[in-house]
CSV table of C-alpha atoms in Angstrom, one decimal:
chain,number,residue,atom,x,y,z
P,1,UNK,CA,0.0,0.0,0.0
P,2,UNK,CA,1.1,3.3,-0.8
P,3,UNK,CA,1.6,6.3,1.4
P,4,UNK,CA,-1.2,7.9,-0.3
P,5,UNK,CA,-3.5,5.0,0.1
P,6,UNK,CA,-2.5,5.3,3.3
P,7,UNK,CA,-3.6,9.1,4.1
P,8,UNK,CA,-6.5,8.6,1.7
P,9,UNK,CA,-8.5,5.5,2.6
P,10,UNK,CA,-10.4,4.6,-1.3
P,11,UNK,CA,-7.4,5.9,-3.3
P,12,UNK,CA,-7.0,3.9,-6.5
P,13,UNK,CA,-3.6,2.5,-6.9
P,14,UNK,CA,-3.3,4.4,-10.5
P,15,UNK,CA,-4.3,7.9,-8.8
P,16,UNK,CA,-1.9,7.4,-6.0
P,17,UNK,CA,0.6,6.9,-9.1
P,18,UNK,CA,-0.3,9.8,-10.3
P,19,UNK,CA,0.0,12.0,-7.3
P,20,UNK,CA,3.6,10.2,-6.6
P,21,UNK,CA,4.4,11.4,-10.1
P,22,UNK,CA,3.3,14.8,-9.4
P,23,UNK,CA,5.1,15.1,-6.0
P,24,UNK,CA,8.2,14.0,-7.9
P,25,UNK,CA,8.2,16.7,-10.4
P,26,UNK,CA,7.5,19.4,-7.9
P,27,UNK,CA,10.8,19.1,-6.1
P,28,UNK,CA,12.5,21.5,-8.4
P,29,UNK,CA,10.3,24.7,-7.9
P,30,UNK,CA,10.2,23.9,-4.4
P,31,UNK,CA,13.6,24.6,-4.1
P,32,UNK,CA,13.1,27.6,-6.1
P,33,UNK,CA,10.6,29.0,-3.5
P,34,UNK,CA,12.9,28.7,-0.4
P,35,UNK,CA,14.9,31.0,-2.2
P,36,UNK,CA,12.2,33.7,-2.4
P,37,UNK,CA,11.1,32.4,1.7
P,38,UNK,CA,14.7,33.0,2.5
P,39,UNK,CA,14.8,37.0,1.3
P,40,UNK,CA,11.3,38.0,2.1
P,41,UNK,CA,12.0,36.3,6.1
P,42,UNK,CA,15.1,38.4,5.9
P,43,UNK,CA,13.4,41.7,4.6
P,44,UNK,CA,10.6,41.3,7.4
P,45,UNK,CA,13.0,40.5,10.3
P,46,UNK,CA,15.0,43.4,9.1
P,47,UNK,CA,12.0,45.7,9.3
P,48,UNK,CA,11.2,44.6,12.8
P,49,UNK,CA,15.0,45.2,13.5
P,50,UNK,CA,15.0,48.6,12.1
P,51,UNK,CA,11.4,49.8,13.6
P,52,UNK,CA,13.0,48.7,17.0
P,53,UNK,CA,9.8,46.5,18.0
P,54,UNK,CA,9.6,45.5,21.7
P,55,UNK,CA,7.1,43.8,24.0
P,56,UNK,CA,6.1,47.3,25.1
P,57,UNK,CA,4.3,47.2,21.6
P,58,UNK,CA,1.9,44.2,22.3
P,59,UNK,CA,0.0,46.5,24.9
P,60,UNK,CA,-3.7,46.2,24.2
P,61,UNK,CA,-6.1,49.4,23.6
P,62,UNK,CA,-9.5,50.0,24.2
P,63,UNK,CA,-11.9,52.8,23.5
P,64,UNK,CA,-11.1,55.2,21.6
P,65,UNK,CA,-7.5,53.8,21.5
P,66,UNK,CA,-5.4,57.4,21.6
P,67,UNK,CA,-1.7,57.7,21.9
P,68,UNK,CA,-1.4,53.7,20.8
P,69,UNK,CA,2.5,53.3,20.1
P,70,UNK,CA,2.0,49.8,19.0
P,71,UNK,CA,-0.4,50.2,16.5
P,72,UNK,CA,1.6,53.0,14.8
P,73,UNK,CA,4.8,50.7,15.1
P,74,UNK,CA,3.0,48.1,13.4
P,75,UNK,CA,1.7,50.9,10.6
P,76,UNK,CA,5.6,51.9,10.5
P,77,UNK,CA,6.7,48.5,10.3
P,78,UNK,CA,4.5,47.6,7.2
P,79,UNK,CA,5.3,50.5,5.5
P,80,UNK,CA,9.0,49.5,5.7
P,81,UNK,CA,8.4,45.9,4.6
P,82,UNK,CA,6.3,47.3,1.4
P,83,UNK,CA,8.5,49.9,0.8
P,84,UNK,CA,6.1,52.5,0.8
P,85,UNK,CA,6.0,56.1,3.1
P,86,UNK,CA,3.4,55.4,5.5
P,87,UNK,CA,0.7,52.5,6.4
P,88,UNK,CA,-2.4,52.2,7.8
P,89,UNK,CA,-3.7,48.8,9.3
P,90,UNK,CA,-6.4,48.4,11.3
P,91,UNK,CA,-8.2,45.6,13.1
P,92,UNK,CA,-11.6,47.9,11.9
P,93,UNK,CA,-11.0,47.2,8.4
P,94,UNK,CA,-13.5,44.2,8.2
P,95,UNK,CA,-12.4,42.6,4.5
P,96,UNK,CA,-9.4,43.3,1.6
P,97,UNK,CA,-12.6,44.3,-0.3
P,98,UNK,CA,-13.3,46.9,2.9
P,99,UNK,CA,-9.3,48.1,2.5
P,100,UNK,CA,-9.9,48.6,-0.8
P,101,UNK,CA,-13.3,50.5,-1.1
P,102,UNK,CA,-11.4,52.5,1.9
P,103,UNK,CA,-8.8,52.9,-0.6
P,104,UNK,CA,-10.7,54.3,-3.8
P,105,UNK,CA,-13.2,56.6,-1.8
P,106,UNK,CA,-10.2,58.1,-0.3
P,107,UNK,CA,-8.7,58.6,-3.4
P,108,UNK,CA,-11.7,59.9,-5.4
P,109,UNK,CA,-13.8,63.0,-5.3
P,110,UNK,CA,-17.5,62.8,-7.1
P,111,UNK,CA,-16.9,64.0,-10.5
P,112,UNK,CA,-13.9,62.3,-11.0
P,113,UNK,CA,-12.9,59.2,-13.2
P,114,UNK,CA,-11.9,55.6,-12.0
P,115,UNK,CA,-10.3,53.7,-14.7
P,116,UNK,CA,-9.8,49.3,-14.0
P,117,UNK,CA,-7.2,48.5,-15.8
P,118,UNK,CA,-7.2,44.9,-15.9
P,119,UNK,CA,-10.8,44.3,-17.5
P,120,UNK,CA,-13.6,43.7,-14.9
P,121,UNK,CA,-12.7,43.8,-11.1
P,122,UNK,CA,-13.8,40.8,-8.6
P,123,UNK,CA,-17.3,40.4,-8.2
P,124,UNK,CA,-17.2,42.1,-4.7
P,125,UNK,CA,-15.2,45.3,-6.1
P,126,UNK,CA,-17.6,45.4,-9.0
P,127,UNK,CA,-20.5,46.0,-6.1
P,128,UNK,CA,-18.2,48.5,-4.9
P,129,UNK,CA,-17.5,50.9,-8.3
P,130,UNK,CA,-21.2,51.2,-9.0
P,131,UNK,CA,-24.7,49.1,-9.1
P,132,UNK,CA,-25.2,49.8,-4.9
P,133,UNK,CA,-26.7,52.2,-3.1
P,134,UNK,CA,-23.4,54.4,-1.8
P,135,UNK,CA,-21.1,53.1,-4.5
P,136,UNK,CA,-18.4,55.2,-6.1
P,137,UNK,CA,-20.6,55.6,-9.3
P,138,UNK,CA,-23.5,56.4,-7.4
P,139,UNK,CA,-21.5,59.3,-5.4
P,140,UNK,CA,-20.8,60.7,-8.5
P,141,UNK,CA,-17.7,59.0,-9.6
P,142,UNK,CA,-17.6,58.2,-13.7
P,143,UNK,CA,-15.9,54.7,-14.4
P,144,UNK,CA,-14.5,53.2,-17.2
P,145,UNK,CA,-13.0,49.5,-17.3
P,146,UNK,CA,-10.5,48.6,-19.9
P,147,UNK,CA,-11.2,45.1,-21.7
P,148,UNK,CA,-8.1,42.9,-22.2
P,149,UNK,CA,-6.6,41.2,-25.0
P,150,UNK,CA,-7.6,38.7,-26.9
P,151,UNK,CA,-5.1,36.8,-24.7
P,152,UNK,CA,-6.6,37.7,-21.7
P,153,UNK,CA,-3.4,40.3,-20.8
P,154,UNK,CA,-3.2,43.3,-20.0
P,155,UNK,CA,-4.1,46.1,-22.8
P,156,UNK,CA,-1.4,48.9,-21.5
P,157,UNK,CA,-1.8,51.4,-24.7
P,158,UNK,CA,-5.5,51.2,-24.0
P,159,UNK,CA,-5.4,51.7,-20.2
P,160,UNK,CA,-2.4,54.6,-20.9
P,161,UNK,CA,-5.1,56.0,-23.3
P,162,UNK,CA,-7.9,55.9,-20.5
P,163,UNK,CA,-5.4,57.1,-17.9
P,164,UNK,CA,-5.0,60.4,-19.8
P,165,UNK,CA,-8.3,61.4,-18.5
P,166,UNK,CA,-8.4,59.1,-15.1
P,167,UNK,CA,-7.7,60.7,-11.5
P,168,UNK,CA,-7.6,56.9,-10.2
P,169,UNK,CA,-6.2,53.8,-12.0
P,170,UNK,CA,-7.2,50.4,-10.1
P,171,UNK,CA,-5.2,47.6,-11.0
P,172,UNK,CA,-6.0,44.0,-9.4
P,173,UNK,CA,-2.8,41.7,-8.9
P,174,UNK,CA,-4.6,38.7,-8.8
P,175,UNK,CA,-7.3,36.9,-11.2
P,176,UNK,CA,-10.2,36.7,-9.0
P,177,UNK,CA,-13.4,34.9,-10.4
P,178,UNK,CA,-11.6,34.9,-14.5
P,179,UNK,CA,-8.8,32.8,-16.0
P,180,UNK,CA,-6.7,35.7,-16.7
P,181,UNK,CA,-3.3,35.3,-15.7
P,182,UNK,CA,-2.2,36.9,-12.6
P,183,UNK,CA,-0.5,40.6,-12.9
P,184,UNK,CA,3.6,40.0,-11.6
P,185,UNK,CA,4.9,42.6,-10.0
P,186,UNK,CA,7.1,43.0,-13.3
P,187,UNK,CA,3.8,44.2,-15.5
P,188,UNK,CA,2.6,46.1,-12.7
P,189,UNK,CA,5.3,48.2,-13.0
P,190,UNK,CA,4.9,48.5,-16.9
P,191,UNK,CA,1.5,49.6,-16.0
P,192,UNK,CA,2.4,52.4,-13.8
P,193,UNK,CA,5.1,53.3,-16.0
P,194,UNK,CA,2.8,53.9,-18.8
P,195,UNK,CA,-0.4,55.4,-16.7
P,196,UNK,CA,2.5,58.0,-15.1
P,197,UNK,CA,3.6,58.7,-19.0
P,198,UNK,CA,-0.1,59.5,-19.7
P,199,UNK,CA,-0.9,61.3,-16.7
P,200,UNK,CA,1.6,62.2,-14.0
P,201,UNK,CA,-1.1,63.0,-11.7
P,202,UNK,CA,-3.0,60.3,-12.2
P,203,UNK,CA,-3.0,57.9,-8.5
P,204,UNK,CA,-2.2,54.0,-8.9
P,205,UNK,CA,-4.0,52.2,-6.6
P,206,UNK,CA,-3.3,48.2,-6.6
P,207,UNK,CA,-5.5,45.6,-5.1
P,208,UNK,CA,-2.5,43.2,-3.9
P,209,UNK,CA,-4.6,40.8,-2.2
P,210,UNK,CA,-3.1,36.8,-2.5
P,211,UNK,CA,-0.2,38.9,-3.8
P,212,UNK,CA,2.2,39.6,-0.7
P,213,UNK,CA,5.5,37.8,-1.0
P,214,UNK,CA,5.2,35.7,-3.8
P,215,UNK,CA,7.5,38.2,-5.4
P,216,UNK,CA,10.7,40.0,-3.7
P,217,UNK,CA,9.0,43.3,-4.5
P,218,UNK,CA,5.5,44.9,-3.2
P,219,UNK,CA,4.0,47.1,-5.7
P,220,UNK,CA,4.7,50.3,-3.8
P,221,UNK,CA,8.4,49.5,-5.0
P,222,UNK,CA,7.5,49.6,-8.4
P,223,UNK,CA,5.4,52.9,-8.4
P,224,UNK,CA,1.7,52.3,-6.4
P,225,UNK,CA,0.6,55.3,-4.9
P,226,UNK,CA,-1.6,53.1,-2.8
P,227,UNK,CA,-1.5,49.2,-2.3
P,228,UNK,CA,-4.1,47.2,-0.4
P,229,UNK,CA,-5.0,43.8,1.1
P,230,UNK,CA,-6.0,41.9,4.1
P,231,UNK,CA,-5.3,40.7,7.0
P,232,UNK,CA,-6.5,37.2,6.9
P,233,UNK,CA,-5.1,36.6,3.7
P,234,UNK,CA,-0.8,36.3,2.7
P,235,UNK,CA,0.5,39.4,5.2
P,236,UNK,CA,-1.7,38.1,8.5
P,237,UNK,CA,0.4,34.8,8.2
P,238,UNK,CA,-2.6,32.4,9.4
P,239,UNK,CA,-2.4,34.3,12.8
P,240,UNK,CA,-4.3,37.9,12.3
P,241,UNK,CA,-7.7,37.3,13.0
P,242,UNK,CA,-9.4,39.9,11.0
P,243,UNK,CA,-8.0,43.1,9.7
P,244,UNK,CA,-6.7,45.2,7.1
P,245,UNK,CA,-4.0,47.4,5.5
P,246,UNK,CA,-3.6,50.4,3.1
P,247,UNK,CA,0.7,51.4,2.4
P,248,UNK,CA,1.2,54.2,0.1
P,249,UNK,CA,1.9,57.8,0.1
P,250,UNK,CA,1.0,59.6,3.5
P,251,UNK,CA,-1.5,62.4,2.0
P,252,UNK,CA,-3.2,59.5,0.5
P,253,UNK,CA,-3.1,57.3,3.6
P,254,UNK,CA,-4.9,60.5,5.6
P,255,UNK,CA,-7.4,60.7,3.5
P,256,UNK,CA,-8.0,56.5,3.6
P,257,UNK,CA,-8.5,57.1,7.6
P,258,UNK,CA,-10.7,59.8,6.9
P,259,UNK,CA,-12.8,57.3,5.0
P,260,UNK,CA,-12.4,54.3,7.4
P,261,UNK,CA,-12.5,56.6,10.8
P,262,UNK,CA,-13.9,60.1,10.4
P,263,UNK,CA,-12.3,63.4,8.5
P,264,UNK,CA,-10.7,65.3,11.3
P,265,UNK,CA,-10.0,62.2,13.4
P,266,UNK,CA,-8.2,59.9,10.9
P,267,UNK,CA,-5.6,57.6,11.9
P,268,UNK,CA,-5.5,59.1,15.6
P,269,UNK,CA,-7.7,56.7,17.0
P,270,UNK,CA,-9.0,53.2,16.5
P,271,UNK,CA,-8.2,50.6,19.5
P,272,UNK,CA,-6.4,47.5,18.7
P,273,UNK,CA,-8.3,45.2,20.8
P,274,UNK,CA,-5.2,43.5,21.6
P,275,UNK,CA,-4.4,42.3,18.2
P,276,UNK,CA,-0.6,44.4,18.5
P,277,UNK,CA,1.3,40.7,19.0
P,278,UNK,CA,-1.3,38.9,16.3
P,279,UNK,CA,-0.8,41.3,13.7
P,280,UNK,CA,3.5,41.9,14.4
P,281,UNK,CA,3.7,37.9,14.9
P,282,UNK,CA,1.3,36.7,11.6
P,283,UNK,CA,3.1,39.5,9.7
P,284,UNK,CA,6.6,37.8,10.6
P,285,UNK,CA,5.9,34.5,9.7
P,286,UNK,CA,3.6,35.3,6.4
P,287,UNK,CA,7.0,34.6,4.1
P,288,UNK,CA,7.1,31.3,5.7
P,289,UNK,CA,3.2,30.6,5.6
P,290,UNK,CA,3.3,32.4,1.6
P,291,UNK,CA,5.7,29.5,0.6
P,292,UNK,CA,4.0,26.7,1.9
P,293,UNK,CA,1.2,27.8,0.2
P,294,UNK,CA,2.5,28.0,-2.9
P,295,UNK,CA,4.4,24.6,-3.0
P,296,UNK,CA,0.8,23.3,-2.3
P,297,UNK,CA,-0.6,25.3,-5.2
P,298,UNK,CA,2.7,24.4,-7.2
P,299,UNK,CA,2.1,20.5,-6.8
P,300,UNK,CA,-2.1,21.2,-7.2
P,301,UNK,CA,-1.5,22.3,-10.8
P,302,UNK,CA,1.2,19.2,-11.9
P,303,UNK,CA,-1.5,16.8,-10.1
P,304,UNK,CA,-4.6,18.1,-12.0
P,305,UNK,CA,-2.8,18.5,-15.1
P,306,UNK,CA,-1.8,15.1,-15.1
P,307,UNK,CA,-5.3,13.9,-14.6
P,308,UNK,CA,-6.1,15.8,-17.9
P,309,UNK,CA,-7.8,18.9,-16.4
P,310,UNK,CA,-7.1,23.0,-17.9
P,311,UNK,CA,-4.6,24.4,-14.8
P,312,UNK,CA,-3.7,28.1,-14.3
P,313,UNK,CA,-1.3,29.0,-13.9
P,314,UNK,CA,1.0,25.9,-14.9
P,315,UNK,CA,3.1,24.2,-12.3
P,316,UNK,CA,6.1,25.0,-13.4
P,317,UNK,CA,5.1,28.9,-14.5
P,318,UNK,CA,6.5,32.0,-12.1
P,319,UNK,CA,3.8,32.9,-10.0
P,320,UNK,CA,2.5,36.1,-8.5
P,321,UNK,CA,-0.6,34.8,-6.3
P,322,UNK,CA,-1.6,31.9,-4.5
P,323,UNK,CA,-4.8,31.1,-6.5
P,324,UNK,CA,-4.6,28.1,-7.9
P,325,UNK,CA,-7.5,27.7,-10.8
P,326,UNK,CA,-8.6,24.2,-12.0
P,327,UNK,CA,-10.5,23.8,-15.0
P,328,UNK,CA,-13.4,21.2,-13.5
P,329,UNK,CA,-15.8,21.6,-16.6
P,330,UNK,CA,-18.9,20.9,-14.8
P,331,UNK,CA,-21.6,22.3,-11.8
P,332,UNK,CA,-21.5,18.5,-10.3
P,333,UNK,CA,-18.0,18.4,-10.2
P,334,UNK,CA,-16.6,21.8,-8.8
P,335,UNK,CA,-19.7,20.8,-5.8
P,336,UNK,CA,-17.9,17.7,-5.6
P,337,UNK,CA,-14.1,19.7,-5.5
P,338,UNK,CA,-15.1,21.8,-2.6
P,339,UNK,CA,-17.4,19.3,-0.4
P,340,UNK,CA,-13.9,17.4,-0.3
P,341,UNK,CA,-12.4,20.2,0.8
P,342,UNK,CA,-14.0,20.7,3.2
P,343,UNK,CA,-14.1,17.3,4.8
P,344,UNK,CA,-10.3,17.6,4.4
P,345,UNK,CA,-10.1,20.2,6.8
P,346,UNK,CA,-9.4,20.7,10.4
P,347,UNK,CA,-12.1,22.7,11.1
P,348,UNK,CA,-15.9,22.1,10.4
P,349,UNK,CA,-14.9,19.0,8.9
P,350,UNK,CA,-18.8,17.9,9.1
P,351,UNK,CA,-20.2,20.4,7.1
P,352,UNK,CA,-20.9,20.5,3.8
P,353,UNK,CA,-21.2,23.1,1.7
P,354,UNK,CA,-23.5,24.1,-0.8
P,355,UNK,CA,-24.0,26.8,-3.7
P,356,UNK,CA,-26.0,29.7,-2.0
P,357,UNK,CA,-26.3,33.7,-3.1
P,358,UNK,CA,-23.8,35.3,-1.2
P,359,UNK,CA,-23.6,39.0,-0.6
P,360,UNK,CA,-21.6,41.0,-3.1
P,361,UNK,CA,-21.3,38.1,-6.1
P,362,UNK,CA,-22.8,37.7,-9.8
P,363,UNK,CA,-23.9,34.3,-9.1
P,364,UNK,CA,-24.6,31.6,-6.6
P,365,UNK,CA,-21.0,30.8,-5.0
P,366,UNK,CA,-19.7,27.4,-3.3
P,367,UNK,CA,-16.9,27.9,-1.0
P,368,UNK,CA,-15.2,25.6,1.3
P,369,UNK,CA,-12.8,27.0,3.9
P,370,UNK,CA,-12.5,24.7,7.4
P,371,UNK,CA,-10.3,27.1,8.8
P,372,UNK,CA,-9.4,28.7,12.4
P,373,UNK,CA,-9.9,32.3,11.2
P,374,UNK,CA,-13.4,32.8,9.4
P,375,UNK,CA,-13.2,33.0,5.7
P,376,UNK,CA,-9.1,33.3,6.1
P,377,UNK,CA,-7.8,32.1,2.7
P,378,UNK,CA,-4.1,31.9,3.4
P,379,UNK,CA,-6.2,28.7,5.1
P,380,UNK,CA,-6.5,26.2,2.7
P,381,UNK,CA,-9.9,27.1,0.6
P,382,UNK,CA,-11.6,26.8,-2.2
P,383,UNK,CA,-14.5,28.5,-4.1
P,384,UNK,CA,-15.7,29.2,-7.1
P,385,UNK,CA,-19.3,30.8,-8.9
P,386,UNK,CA,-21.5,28.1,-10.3
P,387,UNK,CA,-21.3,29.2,-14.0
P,388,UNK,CA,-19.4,28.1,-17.2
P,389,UNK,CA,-17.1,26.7,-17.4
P,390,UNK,CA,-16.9,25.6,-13.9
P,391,UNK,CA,-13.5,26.7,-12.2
P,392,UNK,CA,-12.3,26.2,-9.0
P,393,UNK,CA,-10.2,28.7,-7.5
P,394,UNK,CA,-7.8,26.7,-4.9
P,395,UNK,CA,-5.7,28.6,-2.2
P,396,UNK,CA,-4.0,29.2,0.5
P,397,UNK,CA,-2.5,26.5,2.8
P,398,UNK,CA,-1.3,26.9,6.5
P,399,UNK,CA,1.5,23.8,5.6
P,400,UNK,CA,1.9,22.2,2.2
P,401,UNK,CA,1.1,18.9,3.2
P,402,UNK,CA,-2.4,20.0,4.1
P,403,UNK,CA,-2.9,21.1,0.5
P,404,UNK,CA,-1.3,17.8,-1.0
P,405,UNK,CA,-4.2,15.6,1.4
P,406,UNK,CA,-6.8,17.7,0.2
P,407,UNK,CA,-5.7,17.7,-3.6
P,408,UNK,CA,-5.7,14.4,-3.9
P,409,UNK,CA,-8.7,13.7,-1.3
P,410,UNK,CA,-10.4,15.8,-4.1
P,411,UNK,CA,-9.6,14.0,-7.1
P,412,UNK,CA,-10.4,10.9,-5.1
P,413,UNK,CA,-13.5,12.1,-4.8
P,414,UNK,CA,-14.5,13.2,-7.8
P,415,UNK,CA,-13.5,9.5,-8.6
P,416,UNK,CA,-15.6,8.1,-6.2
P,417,UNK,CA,-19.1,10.0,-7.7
P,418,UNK,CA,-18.1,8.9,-11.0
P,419,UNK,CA,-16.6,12.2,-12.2
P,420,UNK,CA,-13.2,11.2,-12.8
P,421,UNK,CA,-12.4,8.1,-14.5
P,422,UNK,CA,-8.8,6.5,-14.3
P,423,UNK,CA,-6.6,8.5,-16.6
């Protein structure tokens, strides 16, 4: 019996072959990644180092929370790591879509133009820019998106065209609910470049969620006026419990706290509930907790691909994200995907999880996420909208061998309810 048979009780002896064959080829791009672990531990530890972080700054606040030295040491100390002027992270920021609908208000006035720049946003951000009551279209903001290429990239004459009259550029890092490929830190900066060209005036703002240290640059180091994510995704490190951020310019970062707080109060106040050591400690070991994650999305794709199913990105590709999107073809079978999931995880192991309307998405949306910290997807997860052609966005991953079990548990699975035949 194989180790896989093993872990996986009803494993076929040809899919555990397969996985084995998967694992194998792997290796190589694992090594690859504790490389990038190895410089992003060391450019956090020598923030920490350089911010002079003590115990002093694990004090909880309450109230109001005035004159709290740890919460600006942990602003200071993201700002550093990013390499951006000044930083804003807050426990009150309830989402990365809450950071980043913090970010755009604060950047826009009514009257002015929002430009996406990487076709349509996440379904969540599209809720945001216009179609609600209080969205940025319905405060007056005009918005224009930018279709991409035929190849699904990027279309940076167009969006340098659009940017000439833009006061706000959005650009989202990772795919979200499309199969476009994931923006590296590389294009982002070829963005920028050419919006700046265009417009010097015009303000970059960059949705890095699933983005932080998969790269050894943030995009404030390539140009973003303003960069935003969460908490309970890469730069919480599996330990934040809820939470936010916003690094970028510090007349920009006012004017986010004047959105999230109140305009004449701003960043002064906001208690931190004693979440100082969560937040210093989860953003410490998030190059660590990044890697792991993407070995496990790293061995996902060569698995799946191997078992004949559409993978983006490729194994073996440079990646910029954690999402790892399989190609399942089918309603029954991404159901399937995620009810595995699910019963492959620590938490809620039990449940299982159906397709249901939730709150800010086109369509009805299965998700599966057993995890410690609600709806944290560093946590392994996996979720996708029940329409064609039926992909299943796969990330996160506290330890690499979590996302291996699951993988295969998955494909298992989808063996066992007749949706996978032997390859």
């Amino acid at each position: 019996m194989t180790i896989w048979q093993r872990m996986i009780p009803g494993c076929p002896e040809w899919l555990a072959q397969v996985a084995e064959g998967a694992r194998t080829q792997v290796q190589p791009r694992w090594t690859t990644v504790d490389e990038l672990v190895l410089l992003n531990q060391a450019k956090v530890l020598g923030a920490f180092q350089a911010e002079n972080v003590a115990d002093v700054h694990f004090a909880a606040s309450t109230g109001y929370g005035y004159s709290d030295m740890g919460r600006e040491k942990i602003e200071a100390v993201f700002a550093r790591v990013f390499g951006a002027e000044a930083g804003l992270v807050r426990v009150q920021f309830a989402s990365g879509t809450h950071a980043i609908a913090c970010g755009l208000f604060g950047a826009l006035k009514s009257g002015q133009k929002l430009v996406a720049a990487a076709g349509a946003p996440y379904d969540t951000l599209r809720q945001v820019i216009s179609g609600q009551p209080g969205s940025l279209t319905d405060w007056g903001v005009e918005y224009q998106e930018v279709p991409l290429c035929a190849d699904l990239t990027v279309d940076i004459p167009a969006v340098a065209e659009a940017a000439k009259t833009a006061h706000v550029v959005f650009i989202q890092r990772s795919r979200g609910y499309s199969l476009r490929p994931t923006l590296s830190i590389e294009r982002i900066g070829e963005i920028i470049t050419a919006v700046k060209q265009a417009n010097p005036a015009a303000i970059c703002v960059v949705d890095n969620c699933y983005g932080e240290f998969t790269e050894e640059l943030e995009p404030p180091q390539v140009g973003a006026d303003l960069t935003c994510g969460s908490l309970i995704k890469n730069a919480g490190g599996g330990i934040a419990p809820t939470g936010g951020y916003v690094v970028g310019r510090p007349e920009l970062i006012e004017r986010v706290a004047a959105r999230l707080i109140a305009p004449g109060i701003g960043s002064e106040v906001g208690a931190n509930l004693g979440v100082n050591r969560l937040f210093l400690q989860g953003l410490f070991l998030a190059p660590h907790i990044t890697g792991e994650a993407m070995r496990g999305a790293q061995f996902t794709a060569a698995f799946f691909a191997r078992l004949g199913y559409g993978v983006r990105p490729r194994w073996d590709e440079r990646r910029s994200d954690l999402v790892q999107a399989v190609e399942l073809g089918s309603g029954p079978a991404l159901v399937a995907f995620c009810e595995a999931v699910q019963a492959a995880s620590p938490i809620d192991a039990h449940v299982r999880p159906e397709p249901w309307a939730m709150p800010g998405y086109d369509d009805p949306v299965i998700m599966a996420a057993g995890t410690f910290v609600m709806g944290s997807s560093i946590e392994l997860s996996a979720d996708g909208p029940m329409r064609e052609p039926y992909v299943v966005y796969f990330q996160g991953g506290l330890t690499r061998e979590h996302v291996v079990i699951a993988a295969v548990r998955s494909a298992a699975y989808l063996v066992s309810k007749g949706l996978l035949a032997s390859r």
